[in-house]
mmCIF file of C-alpha atoms in Angstrom:
data_model
loop_
_atom_site.group_PDB
_atom_site.id
_atom_site.type_symbol
_atom_site.label_atom_id
_atom_site.label_comp_id
_atom_site.label_asym_id
_atom_site.label_seq_id
_atom_site.Cartn_x
_atom_site.Cartn_y
_atom_site.Cartn_z
ATOM 1 C CA UNK A 19 -39.292 -76.416 -15.859
ATOM 2 C CA UNK A 20 -38.953 -78.338 -12.583
ATOM 3 C CA UNK A 21 -38.268 -82.033 -12.854
ATOM 4 C CA UNK A 22 -39.595 -84.732 -10.541
ATOM 5 C CA UNK A 23 -36.130 -84.982 -8.982
ATOM 6 C CA UNK A 24 -36.068 -81.244 -8.240
ATOM 7 C CA UNK A 25 -39.521 -81.450 -6.674
ATOM 8 C CA UNK A 26 -38.505 -84.359 -4.438
ATOM 9 C CA UNK A 27 -35.149 -82.859 -3.515
ATOM 10 C CA UNK A 28 -36.483 -79.521 -2.243
ATOM 11 C CA UNK A 29 -38.578 -80.964 0.634
ATOM 12 C CA UNK A 30 -35.757 -83.381 1.501
ATOM 13 C CA UNK A 31 -33.230 -80.549 1.791
ATOM 14 C CA UNK A 32 -35.689 -78.453 3.766
ATOM 15 C CA UNK A 33 -36.295 -81.321 6.194
ATOM 16 C CA UNK A 34 -32.569 -81.994 6.530
ATOM 17 C CA UNK A 35 -31.957 -78.320 7.278
ATOM 18 C CA UNK A 36 -34.779 -78.282 9.814
ATOM 19 C CA UNK A 37 -33.294 -81.348 11.538
ATOM 20 C CA UNK A 38 -29.835 -79.738 11.555
ATOM 21 C CA UNK A 39 -31.294 -76.649 13.223
ATOM 22 C CA UNK A 40 -33.061 -78.880 15.744
ATOM 23 C CA UNK A 41 -30.050 -81.072 16.561
ATOM 24 C CA UNK A 42 -27.861 -77.984 17.071
ATOM 25 C CA UNK A 43 -30.649 -75.963 18.757
ATOM 26 C CA UNK A 44 -30.156 -73.075 16.354
ATOM 27 C CA UNK A 45 -32.010 -70.429 18.370
ATOM 28 C CA UNK A 46 -29.988 -71.196 21.494
ATOM 29 C CA UNK A 47 -26.755 -71.316 19.486
ATOM 30 C CA UNK A 48 -27.472 -67.925 17.919
ATOM 31 C CA UNK A 49 -28.113 -66.376 21.341
ATOM 32 C CA UNK A 50 -24.796 -67.800 22.545
ATOM 33 C CA UNK A 51 -23.024 -66.379 19.493
ATOM 34 C CA UNK A 52 -24.605 -63.007 20.280
ATOM 35 C CA UNK A 53 -23.122 -63.142 23.805
ATOM 36 C CA UNK A 54 -19.700 -64.022 22.411
ATOM 37 C CA UNK A 55 -19.783 -61.165 19.910
ATOM 38 C CA UNK A 56 -20.813 -58.750 22.664
ATOM 39 C CA UNK A 57 -17.850 -59.899 24.747
ATOM 40 C CA UNK A 58 -15.549 -59.440 21.749
ATOM 41 C CA UNK A 59 -16.745 -55.888 21.156
ATOM 42 C CA UNK A 60 -16.185 -55.064 24.816
ATOM 43 C CA UNK A 61 -12.637 -56.406 24.803
ATOM 44 C CA UNK A 62 -11.413 -55.403 21.346
ATOM 45 C CA UNK A 63 -8.993 -52.509 20.973
ATOM 46 C CA UNK A 64 -9.725 -52.612 17.260
ATOM 47 C CA UNK A 65 -12.581 -54.508 15.622
ATOM 48 C CA UNK A 66 -11.555 -57.068 13.010
ATOM 49 C CA UNK A 67 -14.341 -58.413 10.799
ATOM 50 C CA UNK A 68 -12.534 -61.696 10.070
ATOM 51 C CA UNK A 69 -12.143 -62.334 13.795
ATOM 52 C CA UNK A 70 -15.834 -61.635 14.345
ATOM 53 C CA UNK A 71 -16.763 -64.124 11.625
ATOM 54 C CA UNK A 72 -14.420 -66.783 13.031
ATOM 55 C CA UNK A 73 -15.860 -66.247 16.510
ATOM 56 C CA UNK A 74 -19.436 -66.444 15.256
ATOM 57 C CA UNK A 75 -18.784 -69.573 13.189
ATOM 58 C CA UNK A 76 -16.680 -71.272 15.844
ATOM 59 C CA UNK A 77 -19.128 -70.358 18.581
ATOM 60 C CA UNK A 78 -22.072 -71.798 16.679
ATOM 61 C CA UNK A 79 -20.140 -74.986 15.979
ATOM 62 C CA UNK A 80 -19.204 -75.439 19.640
ATOM 63 C CA UNK A 81 -22.754 -74.903 20.897
ATOM 64 C CA UNK A 82 -24.176 -77.022 18.096
ATOM 65 C CA UNK A 83 -21.754 -79.836 18.919
ATOM 66 C CA UNK A 84 -22.671 -79.712 22.617
ATOM 67 C CA UNK A 85 -26.370 -79.901 21.815
ATOM 68 C CA UNK A 86 -25.887 -82.734 19.319
ATOM 69 C CA UNK A 87 -23.866 -84.780 21.826
ATOM 70 C CA UNK A 88 -26.532 -84.032 24.438
ATOM 71 C CA UNK A 89 -29.331 -85.323 22.220
ATOM 72 C CA UNK A 90 -27.374 -88.480 21.399
ATOM 73 C CA UNK A 91 -26.830 -89.235 25.087
ATOM 74 C CA UNK A 92 -30.428 -88.421 26.044
ATOM 75 C CA UNK A 93 -32.186 -89.967 23.033
ATOM 76 C CA UNK A 94 -34.114 -92.497 25.113
ATOM 77 C CA UNK A 95 -35.122 -89.914 27.704
ATOM 78 C CA UNK A 96 -36.132 -87.430 25.009
ATOM 79 C CA UNK A 97 -38.583 -90.007 23.683
ATOM 80 C CA UNK A 98 -40.402 -89.916 27.042
ATOM 81 C CA UNK A 99 -41.014 -86.156 27.124
ATOM 82 C CA UNK A 100 -43.610 -84.292 25.094
ATOM 83 C CA UNK A 101 -41.393 -81.321 24.284
ATOM 84 C CA UNK A 102 -38.516 -83.482 22.989
ATOM 85 C CA UNK A 103 -40.094 -86.625 21.532
ATOM 86 C CA UNK A 104 -40.199 -85.103 18.042
ATOM 87 C CA UNK A 105 -36.489 -84.305 17.983
ATOM 88 C CA UNK A 106 -34.587 -85.849 15.038
ATOM 89 C CA UNK A 107 -33.171 -88.884 16.885
ATOM 90 C CA UNK A 108 -36.129 -90.076 19.027
ATOM 91 C CA UNK A 109 -38.508 -89.470 16.114
ATOM 92 C CA UNK A 110 -36.363 -91.682 13.888
ATOM 93 C CA UNK A 111 -35.615 -88.995 11.294
ATOM 94 C CA UNK A 112 -31.900 -89.064 12.096
ATOM 95 C CA UNK A 113 -29.688 -91.990 13.057
ATOM 96 C CA UNK A 114 -27.346 -91.861 16.022
ATOM 97 C CA UNK A 115 -24.363 -92.340 13.696
ATOM 98 C CA UNK A 116 -25.385 -89.358 11.581
ATOM 99 C CA UNK A 117 -25.890 -87.205 14.671
ATOM 100 C CA UNK A 118 -22.498 -88.323 16.004
ATOM 101 C CA UNK A 119 -20.856 -87.397 12.699
ATOM 102 C CA UNK A 120 -22.421 -83.926 12.898
ATOM 103 C CA UNK A 121 -21.325 -83.505 16.532
ATOM 104 C CA UNK A 122 -17.721 -84.542 15.870
ATOM 105 C CA UNK A 123 -17.478 -82.455 12.689
ATOM 106 C CA UNK A 124 -18.819 -79.366 14.480
ATOM 107 C CA UNK A 125 -16.379 -79.933 17.352
ATOM 108 C CA UNK A 126 -13.408 -80.053 14.991
ATOM 109 C CA UNK A 127 -14.564 -77.048 12.966
ATOM 110 C CA UNK A 128 -15.302 -75.089 16.131
ATOM 111 C CA UNK A 129 -11.977 -75.791 17.830
ATOM 112 C CA UNK A 130 -10.016 -75.013 14.670
ATOM 113 C CA UNK A 131 -11.905 -71.751 14.065
ATOM 114 C CA UNK A 132 -11.404 -70.583 17.637
ATOM 115 C CA UNK A 133 -7.755 -71.704 17.623
ATOM 116 C CA UNK A 134 -7.112 -69.455 14.625
ATOM 117 C CA UNK A 135 -8.220 -66.583 16.854
ATOM 118 C CA UNK A 136 -5.964 -67.717 19.702
ATOM 119 C CA UNK A 137 -5.277 -70.903 21.695
ATOM 120 C CA UNK A 138 -6.984 -69.663 24.890
ATOM 121 C CA UNK A 139 -10.273 -69.171 23.063
ATOM 122 C CA UNK A 140 -10.098 -72.698 21.643
ATOM 123 C CA UNK A 141 -9.265 -74.077 25.090
ATOM 124 C CA UNK A 142 -12.289 -72.449 26.745
ATOM 125 C CA UNK A 143 -14.506 -73.567 23.869
ATOM 126 C CA UNK A 144 -13.322 -77.159 24.243
ATOM 127 C CA UNK A 145 -13.812 -76.997 28.029
ATOM 128 C CA UNK A 146 -17.398 -75.862 27.523
ATOM 129 C CA UNK A 147 -18.172 -78.880 25.315
ATOM 130 C CA UNK A 148 -16.550 -81.264 27.800
ATOM 131 C CA UNK A 149 -18.386 -79.855 30.830
ATOM 132 C CA UNK A 150 -21.739 -79.750 29.035
ATOM 133 C CA UNK A 151 -21.632 -83.270 27.634
ATOM 134 C CA UNK A 152 -19.538 -85.161 30.179
ATOM 135 C CA UNK A 153 -20.627 -83.505 33.426
ATOM 136 C CA UNK A 154 -23.881 -81.543 33.100
ATOM 137 C CA UNK A 155 -25.752 -83.982 30.839
ATOM 138 C CA UNK A 156 -25.285 -87.171 32.926
ATOM 139 C CA UNK A 157 -25.908 -85.300 36.183
ATOM 140 C CA UNK A 158 -29.362 -84.084 35.121
ATOM 141 C CA UNK A 159 -30.939 -87.390 36.133
ATOM 142 C CA UNK A 160 -28.839 -87.693 39.304
ATOM 143 C CA UNK A 161 -28.990 -84.428 41.198
ATOM 144 C CA UNK A 162 -30.349 -80.852 41.010
ATOM 145 C CA UNK A 163 -26.709 -79.756 41.311
ATOM 146 C CA UNK A 164 -26.564 -80.406 37.569
ATOM 147 C CA UNK A 165 -27.812 -76.838 37.073
ATOM 148 C CA UNK A 166 -24.820 -75.547 39.067
ATOM 149 C CA UNK A 167 -22.429 -77.619 36.960
ATOM 150 C CA UNK A 168 -24.173 -76.574 33.747
ATOM 151 C CA UNK A 169 -23.870 -72.919 34.709
ATOM 152 C CA UNK A 170 -20.113 -73.096 34.068
ATOM 153 C CA UNK A 171 -20.219 -73.923 30.332
ATOM 154 C CA UNK A 172 -23.316 -71.727 30.056
ATOM 155 C CA UNK A 173 -21.382 -68.740 31.395
ATOM 156 C CA UNK A 174 -18.371 -69.118 29.092
ATOM 157 C CA UNK A 175 -19.679 -67.399 25.890
ATOM 158 C CA UNK A 176 -19.749 -63.789 27.176
ATOM 159 C CA UNK A 177 -16.250 -64.259 28.581
ATOM 160 C CA UNK A 178 -15.097 -66.125 25.467
ATOM 161 C CA UNK A 179 -15.601 -63.063 23.282
ATOM 162 C CA UNK A 180 -13.277 -60.966 25.445
ATOM 163 C CA UNK A 181 -10.603 -63.683 25.394
ATOM 164 C CA UNK A 182 -10.986 -63.973 21.615
ATOM 165 C CA UNK A 183 -10.354 -60.244 21.253
ATOM 166 C CA UNK A 184 -7.446 -59.977 23.696
ATOM 167 C CA UNK A 185 -5.918 -63.451 24.157
ATOM 168 C CA UNK A 186 -5.986 -62.616 27.871
ATOM 169 C CA UNK A 187 -7.931 -63.854 30.878
ATOM 170 C CA UNK A 188 -8.228 -61.526 33.862
ATOM 171 C CA UNK A 189 -10.672 -59.529 35.954
ATOM 172 C CA UNK A 190 -12.593 -58.294 32.893
ATOM 173 C CA UNK A 191 -13.582 -61.637 31.317
ATOM 174 C CA UNK A 192 -13.901 -63.055 34.829
ATOM 175 C CA UNK A 193 -16.564 -60.456 35.589
ATOM 176 C CA UNK A 194 -18.402 -61.191 32.346
ATOM 177 C CA UNK A 195 -18.309 -64.870 33.281
ATOM 178 C CA UNK A 196 -19.791 -64.204 36.728
ATOM 179 C CA UNK A 197 -22.646 -62.102 35.330
ATOM 180 C CA UNK A 198 -23.781 -64.883 33.023
ATOM 181 C CA UNK A 199 -23.037 -67.548 35.645
ATOM 182 C CA UNK A 200 -25.462 -66.121 38.207
ATOM 183 C CA UNK A 201 -28.016 -65.364 35.476
ATOM 184 C CA UNK A 202 -28.206 -69.076 34.626
ATOM 185 C CA UNK A 203 -29.988 -69.974 37.871
ATOM 186 C CA UNK A 204 -33.143 -67.834 37.735
ATOM 187 C CA UNK A 205 -33.375 -68.497 33.997
ATOM 188 C CA UNK A 206 -33.137 -72.289 34.126
ATOM 189 C CA UNK A 207 -35.078 -72.714 37.338
ATOM 190 C CA UNK A 208 -37.929 -70.659 35.864
ATOM 191 C CA UNK A 209 -37.789 -72.905 32.795
ATOM 192 C CA UNK A 210 -37.544 -75.980 34.992
ATOM 193 C CA UNK A 211 -40.571 -74.786 36.959
ATOM 194 C CA UNK A 212 -42.639 -74.486 33.786
ATOM 195 C CA UNK A 213 -41.556 -77.872 32.452
ATOM 196 C CA UNK A 214 -41.356 -79.738 35.754
ATOM 197 C CA UNK A 215 -43.937 -82.388 34.874
ATOM 198 C CA UNK A 216 -42.306 -83.094 31.526
ATOM 199 C CA UNK A 217 -38.818 -83.182 33.056
ATOM 200 C CA UNK A 218 -40.022 -85.731 35.599
ATOM 201 C CA UNK A 219 -41.168 -88.008 32.771
ATOM 202 C CA UNK A 220 -37.555 -88.090 31.621
ATOM 203 C CA UNK A 221 -36.213 -88.451 35.146
ATOM 204 C CA UNK A 222 -34.534 -85.046 35.184
ATOM 205 C CA UNK A 223 -33.934 -83.328 38.518
ATOM 206 C CA UNK A 224 -33.833 -79.622 37.620
ATOM 207 C CA UNK A 225 -35.321 -77.727 40.587
ATOM 208 C CA UNK A 226 -33.035 -77.179 43.614
ATOM 209 C CA UNK A 227 -35.517 -78.568 46.144
ATOM 210 C CA UNK A 228 -37.080 -81.004 43.696
ATOM 211 C CA UNK A 229 -40.393 -79.180 44.045
ATOM 212 C CA UNK A 230 -42.187 -76.067 42.822
ATOM 213 C CA UNK A 231 -42.159 -74.619 46.323
ATOM 214 C CA UNK A 232 -41.076 -71.548 48.281
ATOM 215 C CA UNK A 233 -37.605 -73.019 48.756
ATOM 216 C CA UNK A 234 -36.981 -73.064 45.001
ATOM 217 C CA UNK A 235 -38.514 -69.592 44.589
ATOM 218 C CA UNK A 236 -36.335 -68.228 47.409
ATOM 219 C CA UNK A 237 -33.179 -69.512 45.734
ATOM 220 C CA UNK A 238 -34.300 -67.897 42.483
ATOM 221 C CA UNK A 239 -34.619 -64.591 44.335
ATOM 222 C CA UNK A 240 -31.157 -64.904 45.897
ATOM 223 C CA UNK A 241 -29.401 -65.715 42.629
ATOM 224 C CA UNK A 242 -31.244 -62.899 40.852
ATOM 225 C CA UNK A 243 -29.914 -60.479 43.476
ATOM 226 C CA UNK A 244 -26.363 -61.765 42.996
ATOM 227 C CA UNK A 245 -26.750 -61.440 39.212
ATOM 228 C CA UNK A 246 -27.932 -57.868 39.620
ATOM 229 C CA UNK A 247 -25.063 -56.925 41.929
ATOM 230 C CA UNK A 248 -22.376 -58.416 39.683
ATOM 231 C CA UNK A 249 -23.918 -56.778 36.611
ATOM 232 C CA UNK A 250 -23.320 -53.267 37.957
ATOM 233 C CA UNK A 251 -19.973 -53.902 39.699
ATOM 234 C CA UNK A 252 -17.963 -52.357 36.785
ATOM 235 C CA UNK A 253 -19.479 -48.939 37.576
ATOM 236 C CA UNK A 254 -17.248 -48.790 40.661
ATOM 237 C CA UNK A 255 -14.080 -48.818 38.568
ATOM 238 C CA UNK A 256 -12.179 -51.841 39.844
ATOM 239 C CA UNK A 257 -12.752 -54.243 36.959
ATOM 240 C CA UNK A 258 -9.892 -53.073 34.775
ATOM 241 C CA UNK A 259 -10.832 -52.083 31.225
ATOM 242 C CA UNK A 260 -14.380 -53.325 31.742
ATOM 243 C CA UNK A 261 -16.109 -50.091 32.656
ATOM 244 C CA UNK A 262 -19.701 -48.968 33.042
ATOM 245 C CA UNK A 263 -21.063 -45.424 33.238
ATOM 246 C CA UNK A 264 -23.528 -44.419 35.932
ATOM 247 C CA UNK A 265 -26.452 -43.999 33.469
ATOM 248 C CA UNK A 266 -25.765 -47.457 31.981
ATOM 249 C CA UNK A 267 -25.542 -48.973 35.464
ATOM 250 C CA UNK A 268 -28.896 -47.409 36.375
ATOM 251 C CA UNK A 269 -30.511 -48.852 33.233
ATOM 252 C CA UNK A 270 -29.114 -52.310 33.951
ATOM 253 C CA UNK A 271 -30.186 -52.066 37.598
ATOM 254 C CA UNK A 272 -33.746 -51.203 36.602
ATOM 255 C CA UNK A 273 -33.846 -54.091 34.106
ATOM 256 C CA UNK A 274 -32.602 -56.418 36.810
ATOM 257 C CA UNK A 275 -35.278 -55.135 39.180
ATOM 258 C CA UNK A 276 -37.915 -56.251 36.680
ATOM 259 C CA UNK A 277 -36.526 -59.762 36.933
ATOM 260 C CA UNK A 278 -36.430 -59.499 40.706
ATOM 261 C CA UNK A 279 -40.068 -58.416 40.831
ATOM 262 C CA UNK A 280 -41.069 -61.497 38.823
ATOM 263 C CA UNK A 281 -38.935 -63.642 41.140
ATOM 264 C CA UNK A 282 -40.830 -62.291 44.174
ATOM 265 C CA UNK A 283 -44.130 -62.825 42.364
ATOM 266 C CA UNK A 284 -43.145 -66.434 41.750
ATOM 267 C CA UNK A 285 -42.425 -66.809 45.468
ATOM 268 C CA UNK A 286 -45.909 -65.473 46.172
ATOM 269 C CA UNK A 287 -47.949 -67.229 43.455
ATOM 270 C CA UNK A 288 -45.867 -70.331 42.653
ATOM 271 C CA UNK A 289 -47.563 -70.917 39.289
ATOM 272 C CA UNK A 290 -46.405 -71.682 35.756
ATOM 273 C CA UNK A 291 -47.733 -68.410 34.351
ATOM 274 C CA UNK A 292 -45.451 -66.361 36.620
ATOM 275 C CA UNK A 293 -42.534 -68.728 35.984
ATOM 276 C CA UNK A 294 -42.948 -68.144 32.254
ATOM 277 C CA UNK A 295 -42.937 -64.374 32.771
ATOM 278 C CA UNK A 296 -39.727 -64.668 34.782
ATOM 279 C CA UNK A 297 -38.138 -66.843 32.107
ATOM 280 C CA UNK A 298 -39.021 -64.363 29.354
ATOM 281 C CA UNK A 299 -37.795 -61.471 31.513
ATOM 282 C CA UNK A 300 -34.485 -63.280 32.007
ATOM 283 C CA UNK A 301 -34.018 -63.741 28.248
ATOM 284 C CA UNK A 302 -34.727 -60.042 27.688
ATOM 285 C CA UNK A 303 -32.382 -59.081 30.519
ATOM 286 C CA UNK A 304 -29.302 -60.952 29.323
ATOM 287 C CA UNK A 305 -29.685 -59.638 25.772
ATOM 288 C CA UNK A 306 -30.435 -56.019 26.667
ATOM 289 C CA UNK A 307 -27.769 -55.958 29.368
ATOM 290 C CA UNK A 308 -25.132 -56.955 26.832
ATOM 291 C CA UNK A 309 -26.423 -54.347 24.371
ATOM 292 C CA UNK A 310 -26.201 -51.669 27.057
ATOM 293 C CA UNK A 311 -22.628 -52.674 27.916
ATOM 294 C CA UNK A 312 -21.553 -52.485 24.261
ATOM 295 C CA UNK A 313 -23.320 -49.183 23.543
ATOM 296 C CA UNK A 314 -21.906 -47.701 26.750
ATOM 297 C CA UNK A 315 -18.373 -48.536 25.609
ATOM 298 C CA UNK A 316 -18.736 -46.795 22.256
ATOM 299 C CA UNK A 317 -20.549 -43.609 23.262
#
């Protein structure tokens, strides 16, 4: 028989869990962990389950910490925007001190977990938190170049997996980094296009020209092309152990062309509907591209 305490506790725990997922942006963190695991599988000579678990746990902690710090810093701005005003801090469900405790705890747990794998992995993880919270976050209200700065920590996860597996940084993880680096721009500018009005309420400068115009759309096209080129570079055989077969390269090229088509459509139509299609295509691309890379290695 359930007691009154049990009945009251269940919703409280559920709400606390929901707020934890929100403060750490669980869906984003899981996608980042997926990228890290893909990078690990590409770099590993031999797959170790314990290492995979440490990477997944440490990766989630690092992303969760970055997002928690971000929401602490931007709490007042989040309260101004429709899409963020119900987050735990601006809504009043979570205090700043509690959020700070979560952020610091996740940072420590993340660094320690990644350090157990190897010091280089922990170093890159710590760099990503620093760049995201100390550089990208404050720049968002200052200059559109914030997206460029934010692309660096955003591109680390795919590379991080390779470093976790090998304790080495070279042409292979560097290539993985560049793929995800160039991908950041069409993805976030498409998102910024969709949410431009809301971003402006918070004072964020996310679009490269500051407007939903042909200049922004043209830059999206250019970065999509660079992303596509870098994604198939390993097929030419000069990226060390990071290799790609011709069939896999063709598949990735065709997936990238879908993104490019949406980028050209955005240049033509310049509407939120097309921007949303491009954003969704970019999410599909980065996930499927990593799956293709991993499958191609093992077949």
